[in-house]
Coordinates of C-alpha atoms and ligand atoms in Angstrom, one line a residue:
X1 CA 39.9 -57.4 -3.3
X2 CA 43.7 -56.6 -3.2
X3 CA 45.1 -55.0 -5.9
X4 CA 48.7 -54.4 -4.7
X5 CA 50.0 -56.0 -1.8
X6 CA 53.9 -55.2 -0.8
X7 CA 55.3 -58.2 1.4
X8 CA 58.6 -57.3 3.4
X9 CA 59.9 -54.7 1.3
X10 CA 63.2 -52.9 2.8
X11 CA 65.4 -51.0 1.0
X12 CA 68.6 -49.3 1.6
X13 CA 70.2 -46.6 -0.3
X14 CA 74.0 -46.8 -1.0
X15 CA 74.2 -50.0 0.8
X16 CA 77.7 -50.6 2.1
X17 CA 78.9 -47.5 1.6
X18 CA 79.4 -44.1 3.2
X19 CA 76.2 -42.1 3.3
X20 CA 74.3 -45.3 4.0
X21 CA 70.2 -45.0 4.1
X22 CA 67.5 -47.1 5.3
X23 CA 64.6 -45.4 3.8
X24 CA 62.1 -48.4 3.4
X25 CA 62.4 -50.9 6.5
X26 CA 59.8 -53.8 6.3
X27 CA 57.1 -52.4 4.7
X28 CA 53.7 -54.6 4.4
X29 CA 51.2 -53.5 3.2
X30 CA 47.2 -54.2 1.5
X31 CA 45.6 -51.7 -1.0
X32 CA 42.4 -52.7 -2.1
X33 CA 41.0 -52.2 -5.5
X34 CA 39.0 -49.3 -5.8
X35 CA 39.9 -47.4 -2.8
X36 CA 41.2 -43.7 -2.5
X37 CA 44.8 -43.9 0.1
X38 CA 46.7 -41.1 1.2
X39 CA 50.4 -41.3 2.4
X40 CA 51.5 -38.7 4.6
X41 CA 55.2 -38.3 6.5
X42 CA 57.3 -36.2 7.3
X43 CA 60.4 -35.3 4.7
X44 CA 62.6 -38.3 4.4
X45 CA 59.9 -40.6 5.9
X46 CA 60.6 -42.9 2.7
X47 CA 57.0 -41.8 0.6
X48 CA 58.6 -41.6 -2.7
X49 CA 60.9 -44.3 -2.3
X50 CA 58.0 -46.4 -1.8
X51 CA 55.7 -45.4 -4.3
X52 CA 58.7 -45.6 -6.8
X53 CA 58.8 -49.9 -6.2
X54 CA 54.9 -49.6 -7.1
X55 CA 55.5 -49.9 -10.8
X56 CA 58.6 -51.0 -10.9
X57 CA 60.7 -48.1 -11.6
X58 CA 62.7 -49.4 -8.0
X59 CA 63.4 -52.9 -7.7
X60 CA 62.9 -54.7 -4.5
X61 CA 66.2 -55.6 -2.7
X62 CA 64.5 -57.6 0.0
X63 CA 60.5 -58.3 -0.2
X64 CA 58.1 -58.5 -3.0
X65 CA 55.2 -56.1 -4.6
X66 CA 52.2 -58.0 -6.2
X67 CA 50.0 -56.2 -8.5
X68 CA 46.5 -58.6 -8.5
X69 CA 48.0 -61.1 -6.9
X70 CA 51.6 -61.5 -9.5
X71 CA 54.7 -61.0 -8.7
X72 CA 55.7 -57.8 -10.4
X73 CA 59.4 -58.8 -10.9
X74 CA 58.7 -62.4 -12.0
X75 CA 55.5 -62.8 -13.0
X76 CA 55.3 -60.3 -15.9
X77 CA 57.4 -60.9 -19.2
X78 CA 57.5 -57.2 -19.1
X79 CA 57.9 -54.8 -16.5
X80 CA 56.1 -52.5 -19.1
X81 CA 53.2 -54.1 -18.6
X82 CA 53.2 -52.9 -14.5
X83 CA 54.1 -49.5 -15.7
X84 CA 50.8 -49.2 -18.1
X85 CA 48.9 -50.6 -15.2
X86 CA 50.2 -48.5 -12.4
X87 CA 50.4 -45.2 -13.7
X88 CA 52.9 -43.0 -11.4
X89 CA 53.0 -39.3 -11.6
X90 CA 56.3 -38.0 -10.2
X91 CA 56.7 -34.8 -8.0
X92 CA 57.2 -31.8 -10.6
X93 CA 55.4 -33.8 -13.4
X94 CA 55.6 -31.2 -15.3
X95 CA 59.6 -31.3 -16.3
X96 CA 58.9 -34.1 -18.0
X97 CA 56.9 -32.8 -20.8
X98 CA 59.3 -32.2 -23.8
X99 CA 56.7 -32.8 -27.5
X100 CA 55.9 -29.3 -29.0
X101 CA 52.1 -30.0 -28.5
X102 CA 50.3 -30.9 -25.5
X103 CA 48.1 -33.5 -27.7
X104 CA 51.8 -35.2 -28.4
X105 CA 52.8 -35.2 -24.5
X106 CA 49.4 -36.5 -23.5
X107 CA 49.7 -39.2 -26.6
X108 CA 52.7 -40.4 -25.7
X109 CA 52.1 -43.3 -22.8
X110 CA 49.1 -44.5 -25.0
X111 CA 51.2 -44.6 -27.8
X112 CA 53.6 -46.5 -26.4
X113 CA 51.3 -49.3 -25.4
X114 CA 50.9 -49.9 -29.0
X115 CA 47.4 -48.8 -29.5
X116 CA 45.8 -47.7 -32.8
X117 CA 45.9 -44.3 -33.8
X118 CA 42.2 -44.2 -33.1
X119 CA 42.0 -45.9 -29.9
X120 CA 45.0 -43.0 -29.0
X121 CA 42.9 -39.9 -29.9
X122 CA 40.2 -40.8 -27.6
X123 CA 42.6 -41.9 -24.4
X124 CA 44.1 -38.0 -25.6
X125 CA 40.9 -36.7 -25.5
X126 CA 39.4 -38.6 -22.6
X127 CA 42.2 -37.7 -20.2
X128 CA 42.1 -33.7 -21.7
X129 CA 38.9 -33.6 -20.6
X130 CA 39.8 -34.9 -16.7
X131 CA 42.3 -33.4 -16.2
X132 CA 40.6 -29.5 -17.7
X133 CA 42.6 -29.3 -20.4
X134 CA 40.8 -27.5 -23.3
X135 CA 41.2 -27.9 -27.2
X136 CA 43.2 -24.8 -27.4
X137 CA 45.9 -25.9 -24.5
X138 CA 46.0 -29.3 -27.0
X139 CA 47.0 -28.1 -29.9
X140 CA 49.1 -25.7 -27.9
X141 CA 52.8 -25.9 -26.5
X142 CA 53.0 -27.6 -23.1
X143 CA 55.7 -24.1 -22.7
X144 CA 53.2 -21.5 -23.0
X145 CA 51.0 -23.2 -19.9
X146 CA 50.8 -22.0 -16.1
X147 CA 52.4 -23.9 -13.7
X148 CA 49.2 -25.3 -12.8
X149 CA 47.9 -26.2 -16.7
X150 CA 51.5 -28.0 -17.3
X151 CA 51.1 -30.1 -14.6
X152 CA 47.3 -30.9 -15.3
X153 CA 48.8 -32.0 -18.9
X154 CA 51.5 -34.3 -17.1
X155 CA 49.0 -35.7 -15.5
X156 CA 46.5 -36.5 -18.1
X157 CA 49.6 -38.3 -19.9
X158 CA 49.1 -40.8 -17.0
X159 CA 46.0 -41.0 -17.4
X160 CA 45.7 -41.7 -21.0
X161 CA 47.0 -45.1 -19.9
X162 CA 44.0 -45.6 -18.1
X163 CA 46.2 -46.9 -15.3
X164 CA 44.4 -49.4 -13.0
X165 CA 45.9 -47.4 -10.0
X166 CA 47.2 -43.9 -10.5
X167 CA 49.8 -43.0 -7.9
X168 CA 50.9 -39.3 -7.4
X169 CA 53.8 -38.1 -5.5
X170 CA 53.0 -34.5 -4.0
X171 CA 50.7 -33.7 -7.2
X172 CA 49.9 -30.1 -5.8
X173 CA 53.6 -28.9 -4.3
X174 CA 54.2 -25.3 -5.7
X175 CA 50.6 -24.7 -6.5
X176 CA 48.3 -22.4 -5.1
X177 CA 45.2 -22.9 -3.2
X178 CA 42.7 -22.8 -6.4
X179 CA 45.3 -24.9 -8.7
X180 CA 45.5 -27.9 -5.7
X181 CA 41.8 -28.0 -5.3
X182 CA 41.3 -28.0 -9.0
X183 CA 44.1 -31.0 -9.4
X184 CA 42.6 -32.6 -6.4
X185 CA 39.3 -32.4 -7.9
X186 CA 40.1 -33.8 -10.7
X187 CA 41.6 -37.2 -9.5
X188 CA 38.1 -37.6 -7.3
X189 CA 36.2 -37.3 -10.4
X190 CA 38.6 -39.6 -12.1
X191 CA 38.5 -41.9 -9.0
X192 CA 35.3 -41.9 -9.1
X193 CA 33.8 -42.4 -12.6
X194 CA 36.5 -45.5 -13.6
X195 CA 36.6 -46.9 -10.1
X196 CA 40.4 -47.1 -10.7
X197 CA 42.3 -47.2 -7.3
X198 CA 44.0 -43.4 -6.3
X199 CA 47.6 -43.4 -4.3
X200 CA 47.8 -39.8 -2.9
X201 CA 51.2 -38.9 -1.2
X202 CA 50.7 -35.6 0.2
X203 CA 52.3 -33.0 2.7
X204 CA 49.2 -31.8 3.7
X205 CA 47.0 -33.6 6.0
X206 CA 44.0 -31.0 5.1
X207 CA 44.2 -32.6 1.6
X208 CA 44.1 -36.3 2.8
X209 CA 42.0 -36.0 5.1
X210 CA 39.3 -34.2 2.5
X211 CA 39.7 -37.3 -0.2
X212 CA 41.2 -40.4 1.4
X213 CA 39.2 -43.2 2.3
X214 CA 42.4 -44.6 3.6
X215 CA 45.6 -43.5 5.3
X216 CA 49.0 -44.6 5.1
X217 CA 51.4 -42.5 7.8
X218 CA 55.0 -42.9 7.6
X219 CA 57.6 -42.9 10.0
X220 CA 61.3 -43.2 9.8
X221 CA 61.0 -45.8 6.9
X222 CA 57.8 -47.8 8.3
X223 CA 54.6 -47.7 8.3
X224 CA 53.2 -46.3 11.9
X225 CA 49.1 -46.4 10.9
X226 CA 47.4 -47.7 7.8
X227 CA 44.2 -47.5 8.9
X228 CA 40.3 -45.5 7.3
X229 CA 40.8 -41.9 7.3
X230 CA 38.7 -41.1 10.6
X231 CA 40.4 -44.1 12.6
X232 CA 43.7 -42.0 11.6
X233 CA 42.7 -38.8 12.6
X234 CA 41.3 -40.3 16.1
X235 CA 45.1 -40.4 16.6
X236 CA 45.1 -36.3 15.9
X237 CA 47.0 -35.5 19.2
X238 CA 50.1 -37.8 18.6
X239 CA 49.9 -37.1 14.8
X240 CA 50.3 -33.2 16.0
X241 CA 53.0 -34.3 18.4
X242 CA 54.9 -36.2 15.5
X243 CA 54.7 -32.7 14.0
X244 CA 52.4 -33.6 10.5
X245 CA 50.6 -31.4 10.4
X246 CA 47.1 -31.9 11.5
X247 CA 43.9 -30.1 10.1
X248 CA 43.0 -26.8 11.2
X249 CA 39.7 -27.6 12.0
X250 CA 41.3 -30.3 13.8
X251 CA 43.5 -28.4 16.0
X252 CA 40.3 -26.1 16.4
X253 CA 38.8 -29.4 17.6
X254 CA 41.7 -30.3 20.1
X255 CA 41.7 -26.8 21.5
X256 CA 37.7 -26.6 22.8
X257 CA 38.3 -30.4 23.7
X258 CA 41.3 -28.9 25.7
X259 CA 38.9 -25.8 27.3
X260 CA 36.6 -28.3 28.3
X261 CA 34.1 -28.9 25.6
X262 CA 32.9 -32.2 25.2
X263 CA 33.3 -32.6 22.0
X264 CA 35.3 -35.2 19.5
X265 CA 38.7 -34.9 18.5
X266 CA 38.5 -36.6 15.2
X267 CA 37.1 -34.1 13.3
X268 CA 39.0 -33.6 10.3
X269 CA 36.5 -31.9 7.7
X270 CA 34.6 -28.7 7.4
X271 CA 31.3 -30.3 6.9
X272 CA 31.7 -33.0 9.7
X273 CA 32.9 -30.4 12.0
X274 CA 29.5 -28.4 10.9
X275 CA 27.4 -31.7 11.7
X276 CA 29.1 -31.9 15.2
X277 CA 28.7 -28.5 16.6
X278 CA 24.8 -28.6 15.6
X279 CA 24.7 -32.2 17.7
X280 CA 26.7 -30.0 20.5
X281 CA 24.2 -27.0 20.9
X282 CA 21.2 -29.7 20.8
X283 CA 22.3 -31.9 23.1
X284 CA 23.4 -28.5 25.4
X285 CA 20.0 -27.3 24.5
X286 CA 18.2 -30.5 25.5
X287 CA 20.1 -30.6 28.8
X288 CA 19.2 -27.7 29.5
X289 CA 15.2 -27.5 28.9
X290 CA 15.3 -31.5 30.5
Ligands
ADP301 P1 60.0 -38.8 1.3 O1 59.5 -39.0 -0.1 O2 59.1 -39.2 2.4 O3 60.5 -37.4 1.5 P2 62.3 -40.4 0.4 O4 61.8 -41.7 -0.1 O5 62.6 -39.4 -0.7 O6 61.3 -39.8 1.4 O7 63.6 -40.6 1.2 C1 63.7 -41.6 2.2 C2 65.2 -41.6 2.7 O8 66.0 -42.0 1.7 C3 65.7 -40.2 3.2 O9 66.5 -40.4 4.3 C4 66.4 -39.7 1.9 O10 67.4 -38.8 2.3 C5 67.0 -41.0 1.4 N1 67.1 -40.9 -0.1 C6 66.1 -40.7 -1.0 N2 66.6 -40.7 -2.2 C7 67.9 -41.0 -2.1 C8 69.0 -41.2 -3.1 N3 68.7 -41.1 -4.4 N4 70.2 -41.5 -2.6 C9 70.5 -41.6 -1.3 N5 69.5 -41.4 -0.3 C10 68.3 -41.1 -0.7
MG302 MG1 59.1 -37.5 -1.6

């Protein structure tokens, strides 16, 4: 079942005016409820202009976003009630925190969706736990926090909505290694336990292709594949040539393809790239004693 569906949706920064930008050009596009998409593109590939008409913090200038099926711009009485439902995370999350305790930042959505004070401390508590943020960091200042540890509080502020579809922009730029697979984690485990519906942007293609059932690649304001992860990564070659970035076992993949091997191209994670070389050596093995 479709959750949010975006019909036709262009957009056009200073329209009519020097410095003119098409940066969304007739988007359409299906998300089904319950599914985990990734949106890769290049820089300026119009990601974050996208994802920023998702809950209505961009309004449409030509098209229409549904979110189960209504019209977000004329179907609610509130564009409040889209934000609540579609919880966004921006890029850099963390400049937004601003209480003097991380309970208060992380309380603060809920909060706002008028919900008793007890119904609050267990979203606060709920999304603290997530997201890895211990009892100490909650009673702390979000200022005394890592990089990494503000950012996992900015996120659990989302969360603490319970949106029905949690969209992050670039949740792991700036981070090390250990802080992205700890964030990335995280949203699995929350994708997975509420069977809420995950929109990933990301700049790496290792990340997407390690938790996205579903890819979204973006070109030059469109969309040029929406299509399940492996179907995506099928295309590796012409991804590589659009210069994303491609997986390095990927381009490990590409390169024995390219000395001959006959092997598959669309391998894009360490464990299926595992499975494949064992089928290699028995079918060479086979061949061989046949
Ligand atoms: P991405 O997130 O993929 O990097 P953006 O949605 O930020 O892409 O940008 C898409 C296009 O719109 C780019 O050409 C960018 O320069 C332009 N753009 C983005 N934000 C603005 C803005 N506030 N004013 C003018 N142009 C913008
Ligand atoms: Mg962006």
């Amino acid at each position: 079942m479709s959750v949010l569906k975006i019909e036709n949706l262009s957009y056009t920064y200073n329209e009519g005016l020097p410095g003119e930008t098409k940066a969304l050009d007739n988007i359409n596009l299906d998300i089904e409820e319950g599914s985990f998409v990734g949106i890769i593109g290049h820089t300026g590939s119009g990601k974050s202009t996208l994802i920023s008409h998702l809950n209505g913090l961009t309004k449409p200038q030509t098209g229409r976003i549904l979110l189960d099926g209504k019209d977000i711009w004329k179907d609610y009485s509130d564009i409040r009630q889209v934000r609540f439902n579609v919880g966004l995370v921006f890029q850099y999350p963390e400049y937004q925190l601003f209480e003097e305790t991380c309970y208060k930042d992380i309380a603060f959505g809920p909060k706002n969706m008028g919900l008793s004070d007890e119904e609050v401390d267990k979203r606060v508590k709920m999304a603290a736990r997530f997201c890895g943020v211990s009892d100490e960091m909650l009673a702390g200042s979000p200022f005394d926090l890592s990089g990494g540890q503000k950012r996992r509080v900015a996120i659990a502020g989302i969360i603490a909505m319970m949106p029905k579809v949690l969209v992050l922009d670039e949740p792991c730029a700036g981070l090390d290694p250990e802080g992205r697979e700890l964030i990335l984690s995280q949203v699995k485990n929350y994708h997975q336990q509420t069977g809420s519906t995950v929109i990933l942007v990301s700049h790496s293609m290792e990340d997407i292709a390690n938790y996205a059932d579903k890819v979204i690649v973006m070109r030059q304001g469109q969309i040029y594949k929406f299509a399940p992860t492996e179907e995506v990564f099928q295309d590796a070659e012409n991804l590589a040539k659009m210069g994303l970035g491609i997986p390095d076992v990927t381009k490990v993949f590409l390169k024995l393809r390219e000395m001959g091997l006959d092997i598959p191209t669309d391998v894009y994670t360490i464990p299926y790239a595992v499975k494949t070389i064992i089928k290699y050596k028995k079918a060479k093995e086979e061949a061989k004693n046949a």
